[in-house]
Amino acid sequence: HTQGWVHCHTPATDASGLVKVVMDDLIDHFKEEKLPAKLRIAVACCLNMCGAVHCSDIALLGVHRVVPKINNQTLPNLCEIPTTVSSCPTAAIRPAMVDGVQSVEVDDERCMYCGNC
């Protein structure tokens, strides 16, 4: 299952490309039963683990590593600001007025890179 990024609201990557690269590289090891034991490899787009990385021998996990960048001109047309603010589990997002446009700001120190926003 590698299509979580299509419906997931927190993906850090598209797992499909990563799965293809890994399988292209490892396919010869899985054509016959020559490995010493069963091997489970998982790829997950985010920390929520729909890719079952917690029960795999090898896990490749996409992780958000930077604070989200805000486009203050398009944000009010794409997001409900109260919903965006309330989606943050650490209260790192606050409403803000930027150049006369209602927007949000992110407190870098509080952001845990979850991707909920």
PDB file of C-alpha atoms in Angstrom:
ATOM      1  CA  HIS A   1       0.000   0.000   0.000  1.00  0.00           C
ATOM      2  CA  THR A   2       1.788   3.137  -1.151  1.00  0.00           C
ATOM      3  CA  GLN A   3      -0.999   5.548  -1.965  1.00  0.00           C
ATOM      4  CA  GLY A   4      -1.523   7.119   1.475  1.00  0.00           C
ATOM      5  CA  TRP A   5      -0.193  10.446   0.225  1.00  0.00           C
ATOM      6  CA  VAL A   6      -3.275  10.745  -2.033  1.00  0.00           C
ATOM      7  CA  HIS A   7      -5.720  10.983   0.888  1.00  0.00           C
ATOM      8  CA  CYS A   8      -3.481  11.700   3.874  1.00  0.00           C
ATOM      9  CA  HIS A   9      -3.346  15.263   5.190  1.00  0.00           C
ATOM     10  CA  THR A  10       0.144  14.938   6.715  1.00  0.00           C
ATOM     11  CA  PRO A  11       2.408  13.321   4.078  1.00  0.00           C
ATOM     12  CA  ALA A  12       6.040  14.385   4.040  1.00  0.00           C
ATOM     13  CA  THR A  13       6.762  12.564   0.787  1.00  0.00           C
ATOM     14  CA  ASP A  14       5.202  10.542  -2.004  1.00  0.00           C
ATOM     15  CA  ALA A  15       6.002   6.938  -1.110  1.00  0.00           C
ATOM     16  CA  SER A  16       5.304   5.552  -4.588  1.00  0.00           C
ATOM     17  CA  GLY A  17       8.564   6.781  -6.102  1.00  0.00           C
ATOM     18  CA  LEU A  18      10.582   5.623  -3.121  1.00  0.00           C
ATOM     19  CA  VAL A  19       8.960   2.161  -3.201  1.00  0.00           C
ATOM     20  CA  LYS A  20       9.782   1.826  -6.911  1.00  0.00           C
ATOM     21  CA  VAL A  21      13.446   2.711  -6.378  1.00  0.00           C
ATOM     22  CA  VAL A  22      13.832   0.335  -3.423  1.00  0.00           C
ATOM     23  CA  MET A  23      12.093  -2.551  -5.170  1.00  0.00           C
ATOM     24  CA  ASP A  24      14.055  -2.036  -8.393  1.00  0.00           C
ATOM     25  CA  ASP A  25      17.251  -2.287  -6.365  1.00  0.00           C
ATOM     26  CA  LEU A  26      16.208  -5.277  -4.238  1.00  0.00           C
ATOM     27  CA  ILE A  27      14.079  -7.326  -6.648  1.00  0.00           C
ATOM     28  CA  ASP A  28      16.796  -9.921  -7.264  1.00  0.00           C
ATOM     29  CA  HIS A  29      16.836 -10.788  -3.543  1.00  0.00           C
ATOM     30  CA  PHE A  30      13.093 -11.504  -3.559  1.00  0.00           C
ATOM     31  CA  LYS A  31      12.788 -13.611  -6.722  1.00  0.00           C
ATOM     32  CA  GLU A  32      13.836 -16.750  -4.874  1.00  0.00           C
ATOM     33  CA  GLU A  33      13.824 -17.704  -1.224  1.00  0.00           C
ATOM     34  CA  LYS A  34      17.563 -17.329  -0.649  1.00  0.00           C
ATOM     35  CA  LEU A  35      17.471 -14.841   2.215  1.00  0.00           C
ATOM     36  CA  PRO A  36      18.135 -16.379   5.676  1.00  0.00           C
ATOM     37  CA  ALA A  37      14.701 -15.256   6.972  1.00  0.00           C
ATOM     38  CA  LYS A  38      11.609 -13.318   5.991  1.00  0.00           C
ATOM     39  CA  LEU A  39      12.259  -9.621   5.567  1.00  0.00           C
ATOM     40  CA  ARG A  40       9.655  -6.886   5.823  1.00  0.00           C
ATOM     41  CA  ILE A  41      10.404  -3.509   4.302  1.00  0.00           C
ATOM     42  CA  ALA A  42       7.981  -0.621   4.747  1.00  0.00           C
ATOM     43  CA  VAL A  43       7.748   2.890   3.387  1.00  0.00           C
ATOM     44  CA  ALA A  44       5.577   5.506   5.075  1.00  0.00           C
ATOM     45  CA  CYS A  45       4.864   9.054   3.968  1.00  0.00           C
ATOM     46  CA  CYS A  46       4.693  10.419   7.528  1.00  0.00           C
ATOM     47  CA  LEU A  47       4.939   9.522  11.206  1.00  0.00           C
ATOM     48  CA  ASN A  48       1.320   8.301  11.442  1.00  0.00           C
ATOM     49  CA  MET A  49       2.447   4.857  10.291  1.00  0.00           C
ATOM     50  CA  CYS A  50      -0.188   3.763   7.801  1.00  0.00           C
ATOM     51  CA  GLY A  51       2.827   2.149   6.114  1.00  0.00           C
ATOM     52  CA  ALA A  52       3.251  -0.202   9.119  1.00  0.00           C
ATOM     53  CA  VAL A  53       6.817   0.895   9.754  1.00  0.00           C
ATOM     54  CA  HIS A  54       6.458  -0.066  13.400  1.00  0.00           C
ATOM     55  CA  CYS A  55       6.235  -3.786  12.546  1.00  0.00           C
ATOM     56  CA  SER A  56       8.862  -3.947   9.792  1.00  0.00           C
ATOM     57  CA  ASP A  57      12.468  -5.031   9.772  1.00  0.00           C
ATOM     58  CA  ILE A  58      13.535  -2.069   7.636  1.00  0.00           C
ATOM     59  CA  ALA A  59      11.537   1.157   7.582  1.00  0.00           C
ATOM     60  CA  LEU A  60      11.857   4.206   5.379  1.00  0.00           C
ATOM     61  CA  LEU A  61       9.939   7.106   6.843  1.00  0.00           C
ATOM     62  CA  GLY A  62       9.162  10.535   5.439  1.00  0.00           C
ATOM     63  CA  VAL A  63       9.554  13.259   8.061  1.00  0.00           C
ATOM     64  CA  HIS A  64       8.797  16.972   7.936  1.00  0.00           C
ATOM     65  CA  ARG A  65      11.998  18.831   8.880  1.00  0.00           C
ATOM     66  CA  VAL A  66      11.283  22.516   8.356  1.00  0.00           C
ATOM     67  CA  VAL A  67       8.688  24.975   9.589  1.00  0.00           C
ATOM     68  CA  PRO A  68       5.959  25.534   6.977  1.00  0.00           C
ATOM     69  CA  LYS A  69       6.361  28.617   4.790  1.00  0.00           C
ATOM     70  CA  ILE A  70       3.335  30.883   4.687  1.00  0.00           C
ATOM     71  CA  ASN A  71       2.163  32.552   1.486  1.00  0.00           C
ATOM     72  CA  ASN A  72       0.193  35.400   3.026  1.00  0.00           C
ATOM     73  CA  GLN A  73      -1.545  36.308  -0.231  1.00  0.00           C
ATOM     74  CA  THR A  74      -3.075  32.892  -0.957  1.00  0.00           C
ATOM     75  CA  LEU A  75      -3.594  31.536   2.575  1.00  0.00           C
ATOM     76  CA  PRO A  76      -6.903  33.350   3.234  1.00  0.00           C
ATOM     77  CA  ASN A  77      -8.324  31.908   0.000  1.00  0.00           C
ATOM     78  CA  LEU A  78      -7.176  28.335   0.720  1.00  0.00           C
ATOM     79  CA  CYS A  79      -7.554  27.895   4.474  1.00  0.00           C
ATOM     80  CA  GLU A  80     -10.013  28.682   7.210  1.00  0.00           C
ATOM     81  CA  ILE A  81      -7.695  30.478   9.599  1.00  0.00           C
ATOM     82  CA  PRO A  82      -9.453  29.328  12.831  1.00  0.00           C
ATOM     83  CA  THR A  83      -9.281  25.706  11.625  1.00  0.00           C
ATOM     84  CA  THR A  84      -5.612  26.085  10.701  1.00  0.00           C
ATOM     85  CA  VAL A  85      -4.816  27.573  14.113  1.00  0.00           C
ATOM     86  CA  SER A  86      -6.719  24.846  15.971  1.00  0.00           C
ATOM     87  CA  SER A  87      -5.054  22.052  13.950  1.00  0.00           C
ATOM     88  CA  CYS A  88      -1.702  22.703  15.634  1.00  0.00           C
ATOM     89  CA  PRO A  89      -1.143  20.398  18.635  1.00  0.00           C
ATOM     90  CA  THR A  90       1.522  22.672  20.149  1.00  0.00           C
ATOM     91  CA  ALA A  91      -0.189  26.040  19.534  1.00  0.00           C
ATOM     92  CA  ALA A  92       2.673  27.125  17.272  1.00  0.00           C
ATOM     93  CA  ILE A  93       0.269  28.761  14.799  1.00  0.00           C
ATOM     94  CA  ARG A  94      -1.310  32.108  15.637  1.00  0.00           C
ATOM     95  CA  PRO A  95      -3.552  34.435  13.652  1.00  0.00           C
ATOM     96  CA  ALA A  96      -1.691  37.427  12.251  1.00  0.00           C
ATOM     97  CA  MET A  97      -2.311  40.444  10.064  1.00  0.00           C
ATOM     98  CA  VAL A  98       0.382  40.786   7.384  1.00  0.00           C
ATOM     99  CA  ASP A  99       0.295  43.766   5.011  1.00  0.00           C
ATOM    100  CA  GLY A 100      -3.397  44.225   5.720  1.00  0.00           C
ATOM    101  CA  VAL A 101      -4.194  40.590   4.891  1.00  0.00           C
ATOM    102  CA  GLN A 102      -5.536  38.175   7.484  1.00  0.00           C
ATOM    103  CA  SER A 103      -3.014  35.324   7.787  1.00  0.00           C
ATOM    104  CA  VAL A 104      -1.132  33.210  10.343  1.00  0.00           C
ATOM    105  CA  GLU A 105       2.357  33.096  11.777  1.00  0.00           C
ATOM    106  CA  VAL A 106       4.317  30.077  12.979  1.00  0.00           C
ATOM    107  CA  ASP A 107       6.416  30.048  16.153  1.00  0.00           C
ATOM    108  CA  ASP A 108       9.539  28.145  15.066  1.00  0.00           C
ATOM    109  CA  GLU A 109      10.362  27.152  18.654  1.00  0.00           C
ATOM    110  CA  ARG A 110       6.998  25.450  19.220  1.00  0.00           C
ATOM    111  CA  CYS A 111       6.574  23.778  15.816  1.00  0.00           C
ATOM    112  CA  MET A 112       7.058  19.992  15.918  1.00  0.00           C
ATOM    113  CA  TYR A 113       6.834  19.549  12.110  1.00  0.00           C
ATOM    114  CA  CYS A 114       3.734  17.343  12.231  1.00  0.00           C
ATOM    115  CA  GLY A 115       2.217  18.665   8.997  1.00  0.00           C
ATOM    116  CA  ASN A 116      -1.291  19.091  10.392  1.00  0.00           C
ATOM    117  CA  CYS A 117      -1.433  22.682   9.231  1.00  0.00           C
TER     118      CYS A 117
END
